[in-house]
Amino acid sequence: MPVLNPYLTFRDTAREAMEFYHSVFGGELEIETFGESDVDHDPGDADLVLHAVLETPDGMVLMASDTPSGVPYDGAGGHAVSISGDEEEDLSEWWEALSEGGTITLPLSEPDWGGLFGMCVDRFGVKWMISILDEDDDFDEDEDDEDLDEEDLDEV
């Protein structure tokens, strides 16, 4: 089965960011630098992250790399990493950790569709959306979809 994994890019803070995400989510973190690889690189980029992968105990996979010198870097783009589930304790802890030192763009609160939802930009410039579902919510059930209209979705 195909798997969709967020792949984040940074100018030169991928190691710091991935170590932070490792402290938030736990799991196994592997980091390879340009200097450890056979990839042709500027000697000044040897300590930059060529590829990092974090596999969490929950089965999430987050990957990242630094952008080497000589390659344009425009910062974080128009995307967000979204995490949803009904594990309120875990998701609330992740929300607190990710938003600390960053900017909360929408406080974790109850939206019209139920549960809790919040958006923040972490201290590395990555946008996060956390959705804590009611335990009886299920992504596979369509019965509540009629309660959402385009106006509700535009607000997200």
C-alpha positions as a Markdown table, in Angstrom:
| # | Residue | x | y | z |
|---|---|---|---|---|
| 1 | Met | 0.0 | 0.0 | 0.0 |
| 2 | Pro | 1.4 | 3.5 | -0.8 |
| 3 | Val | 2.3 | 5.7 | 2.1 |
| 4 | Leu | 2.2 | 9.5 | 2.1 |
| 5 | Asn | 5.1 | 11.0 | 4.2 |
| 6 | Pro | 5.7 | 14.7 | 4.8 |
| 7 | Tyr | 9.2 | 15.8 | 3.6 |
| 8 | Leu | 10.4 | 19.1 | 5.1 |
| 9 | Thr | 13.2 | 21.2 | 3.8 |
| 10 | Phe | 15.2 | 23.7 | 5.7 |
| 11 | Arg | 18.2 | 26.0 | 4.9 |
| 12 | Asp | 20.5 | 24.7 | 7.6 |
| 13 | Thr | 18.3 | 23.7 | 10.7 |
| 14 | Ala | 17.1 | 20.2 | 9.6 |
| 15 | Arg | 19.2 | 18.5 | 12.3 |
| 16 | Glu | 17.9 | 20.8 | 15.1 |
| 17 | Ala | 14.3 | 20.5 | 13.8 |
| 18 | Met | 14.4 | 16.7 | 13.5 |
| 19 | Glu | 15.9 | 16.3 | 16.9 |
| 20 | Phe | 13.1 | 18.5 | 18.3 |
| 21 | Tyr | 10.4 | 16.5 | 16.5 |
| 22 | His | 12.1 | 13.3 | 17.9 |
| 23 | Ser | 11.7 | 14.8 | 21.4 |
| 24 | Val | 8.0 | 15.5 | 20.7 |
| 25 | Phe | 7.0 | 12.3 | 18.9 |
| 26 | Gly | 9.6 | 9.8 | 20.1 |
| 27 | Gly | 10.6 | 6.9 | 17.9 |
| 28 | Glu | 13.8 | 6.3 | 15.9 |
| 29 | Leu | 15.7 | 9.1 | 14.2 |
| 30 | Glu | 18.3 | 8.6 | 11.5 |
| 31 | Ile | 20.3 | 11.4 | 10.0 |
| 32 | Glu | 22.8 | 11.4 | 7.2 |
| 33 | Thr | 24.9 | 14.4 | 6.4 |
| 34 | Phe | 26.3 | 15.5 | 3.0 |
| 35 | Gly | 29.7 | 14.7 | 4.4 |
| 36 | Glu | 28.8 | 11.1 | 5.2 |
| 37 | Ser | 27.4 | 10.5 | 1.7 |
| 38 | Asp | 28.9 | 10.0 | -1.7 |
| 39 | Val | 26.9 | 13.0 | -3.0 |
| 40 | Asp | 29.0 | 15.7 | -4.6 |
| 41 | His | 28.8 | 18.8 | -2.3 |
| 42 | Asp | 30.4 | 22.0 | -1.3 |
| 43 | Pro | 32.8 | 21.3 | 1.5 |
| 44 | Gly | 31.1 | 24.0 | 3.6 |
| 45 | Asp | 27.9 | 21.9 | 3.4 |
| 46 | Ala | 29.4 | 18.7 | 4.9 |
| 47 | Asp | 27.5 | 19.0 | 8.2 |
| 48 | Leu | 24.2 | 19.8 | 6.6 |
| 49 | Val | 21.5 | 17.1 | 6.6 |
| 50 | Leu | 21.2 | 15.2 | 3.3 |
| 51 | His | 18.4 | 13.1 | 4.6 |
| 52 | Ala | 16.7 | 12.5 | 7.9 |
| 53 | Val | 13.9 | 10.2 | 8.8 |
| 54 | Leu | 11.9 | 10.0 | 12.0 |
| 55 | Glu | 9.7 | 6.9 | 12.5 |
| 56 | Thr | 7.4 | 7.3 | 15.5 |
| 57 | Pro | 6.0 | 4.5 | 17.7 |
| 58 | Asp | 2.6 | 5.5 | 16.2 |
| 59 | Gly | 3.7 | 4.6 | 12.7 |
| 60 | Met | 4.1 | 8.2 | 11.5 |
| 61 | Val | 7.1 | 9.0 | 9.3 |
| 62 | Leu | 8.5 | 12.5 | 8.9 |
| 63 | Met | 11.5 | 13.2 | 6.7 |
| 64 | Ala | 13.6 | 16.3 | 6.1 |
| 65 | Ser | 16.8 | 17.7 | 4.6 |
| 66 | Asp | 18.8 | 20.9 | 4.5 |
| 67 | Thr | 19.1 | 22.9 | 1.3 |
| 68 | Pro | 22.8 | 23.1 | 0.3 |
| 69 | Ser | 24.5 | 26.4 | -0.5 |
| 70 | Gly | 24.1 | 27.4 | -4.1 |
| 71 | Val | 20.5 | 26.1 | -4.2 |
| 72 | Pro | 17.7 | 28.7 | -3.8 |
| 73 | Tyr | 15.6 | 28.3 | -0.6 |
| 74 | Asp | 12.3 | 30.1 | -0.3 |
| 75 | Gly | 11.4 | 28.9 | 3.2 |
| 76 | Ala | 8.4 | 26.9 | 4.2 |
| 77 | Gly | 5.8 | 26.9 | 1.5 |
| 78 | Gly | 2.0 | 27.0 | 1.5 |
| 79 | His | 1.5 | 23.7 | 3.2 |
| 80 | Ala | 0.9 | 22.3 | 6.7 |
| 81 | Val | 1.5 | 19.0 | 8.4 |
| 82 | Ser | -1.8 | 17.8 | 9.8 |
| 83 | Ile | -2.2 | 15.2 | 12.5 |
| 84 | Ser | -5.6 | 13.9 | 13.5 |
| 85 | Gly | -6.7 | 11.3 | 15.9 |
| 86 | Asp | -8.8 | 10.6 | 19.0 |
| 87 | Glu | -5.8 | 10.2 | 21.4 |
| 88 | Glu | -6.5 | 13.5 | 23.2 |
| 89 | Glu | -3.6 | 13.2 | 25.8 |
| 90 | Asp | -0.9 | 12.5 | 23.1 |
| 91 | Leu | -2.3 | 15.1 | 20.6 |
| 92 | Ser | -2.6 | 17.8 | 23.3 |
| 93 | Glu | 1.0 | 17.2 | 24.4 |
| 94 | Trp | 2.2 | 17.4 | 20.8 |
| 95 | Trp | 0.2 | 20.6 | 20.4 |
| 96 | Glu | 1.9 | 22.2 | 23.4 |
| 97 | Ala | 5.4 | 21.1 | 22.3 |
| 98 | Leu | 5.0 | 22.2 | 18.7 |
| 99 | Ser | 3.5 | 25.6 | 19.5 |
| 100 | Glu | 6.0 | 26.4 | 22.2 |
| 101 | Gly | 8.4 | 29.1 | 20.9 |
| 102 | Gly | 6.3 | 29.3 | 17.7 |
| 103 | Thr | 3.1 | 31.2 | 16.7 |
| 104 | Ile | -0.4 | 30.0 | 17.4 |
| 105 | Thr | -2.5 | 30.9 | 14.4 |
| 106 | Leu | -5.7 | 29.3 | 15.7 |
| 107 | Pro | -5.8 | 28.2 | 19.4 |
| 108 | Leu | -6.7 | 24.6 | 20.1 |
| 109 | Ser | -10.4 | 25.0 | 20.6 |
| 110 | Glu | -13.7 | 23.4 | 19.7 |
| 111 | Pro | -14.7 | 24.0 | 16.0 |
| 112 | Asp | -18.2 | 23.7 | 14.6 |
| 113 | Trp | -17.6 | 20.1 | 13.6 |
| 114 | Gly | -16.7 | 18.9 | 17.1 |
| 115 | Gly | -13.6 | 17.7 | 18.8 |
| 116 | Leu | -10.7 | 20.1 | 19.1 |
| 117 | Phe | -8.7 | 21.8 | 16.3 |
| 118 | Gly | -5.7 | 24.2 | 16.3 |
| 119 | Met | -3.1 | 25.6 | 14.0 |
| 120 | Cys | 0.4 | 26.8 | 14.7 |
| 121 | Val | 3.7 | 27.6 | 13.1 |
| 122 | Asp | 6.6 | 26.0 | 15.1 |
| 123 | Arg | 9.8 | 27.7 | 15.9 |
| 124 | Phe | 11.3 | 26.3 | 12.6 |
| 125 | Gly | 8.6 | 27.8 | 10.4 |
| 126 | Val | 6.7 | 24.6 | 9.8 |
| 127 | Lys | 2.9 | 24.9 | 9.9 |
| 128 | Trp | 1.0 | 22.3 | 11.9 |
| 129 | Met | -2.7 | 21.5 | 12.2 |
| 130 | Ile | -3.8 | 19.3 | 15.1 |
| 131 | Ser | -7.3 | 17.8 | 15.1 |
| 132 | Ile | -8.4 | 15.9 | 18.2 |
| 133 | Leu | -11.5 | 13.9 | 17.2 |
| 134 | Asp | -14.3 | 12.8 | 19.4 |
| 135 | Glu | -13.8 | 9.1 | 20.1 |
| 136 | Asp | -16.9 | 8.2 | 18.1 |
| 137 | Asp | -15.6 | 10.1 | 15.0 |
| 138 | Asp | -14.3 | 8.1 | 12.1 |
| 139 | Phe | -12.7 | 9.3 | 8.9 |
| 140 | Asp | -14.4 | 6.3 | 7.1 |
| 141 | Glu | -17.9 | 7.3 | 8.0 |
| 142 | Asp | -19.6 | 9.8 | 5.7 |
| 143 | Glu | -22.8 | 10.3 | 7.8 |
| 144 | Asp | -21.5 | 13.6 | 9.4 |
| 145 | Asp | -20.2 | 15.0 | 6.1 |
| 146 | Glu | -23.5 | 16.7 | 5.3 |
| 147 | Asp | -23.0 | 18.9 | 8.4 |
| 148 | Leu | -20.0 | 20.6 | 6.8 |
| 149 | Asp | -20.6 | 23.1 | 4.1 |
| 150 | Glu | -18.1 | 25.0 | 1.9 |
| 151 | Glu | -18.1 | 28.0 | 4.2 |
| 152 | Asp | -17.0 | 25.8 | 7.1 |
| 153 | Leu | -14.2 | 24.3 | 5.0 |
| 154 | Asp | -13.0 | 27.7 | 3.8 |
| 155 | Glu | -12.5 | 28.8 | 7.4 |
| 156 | Val | -9.9 | 26.0 | 7.8 |
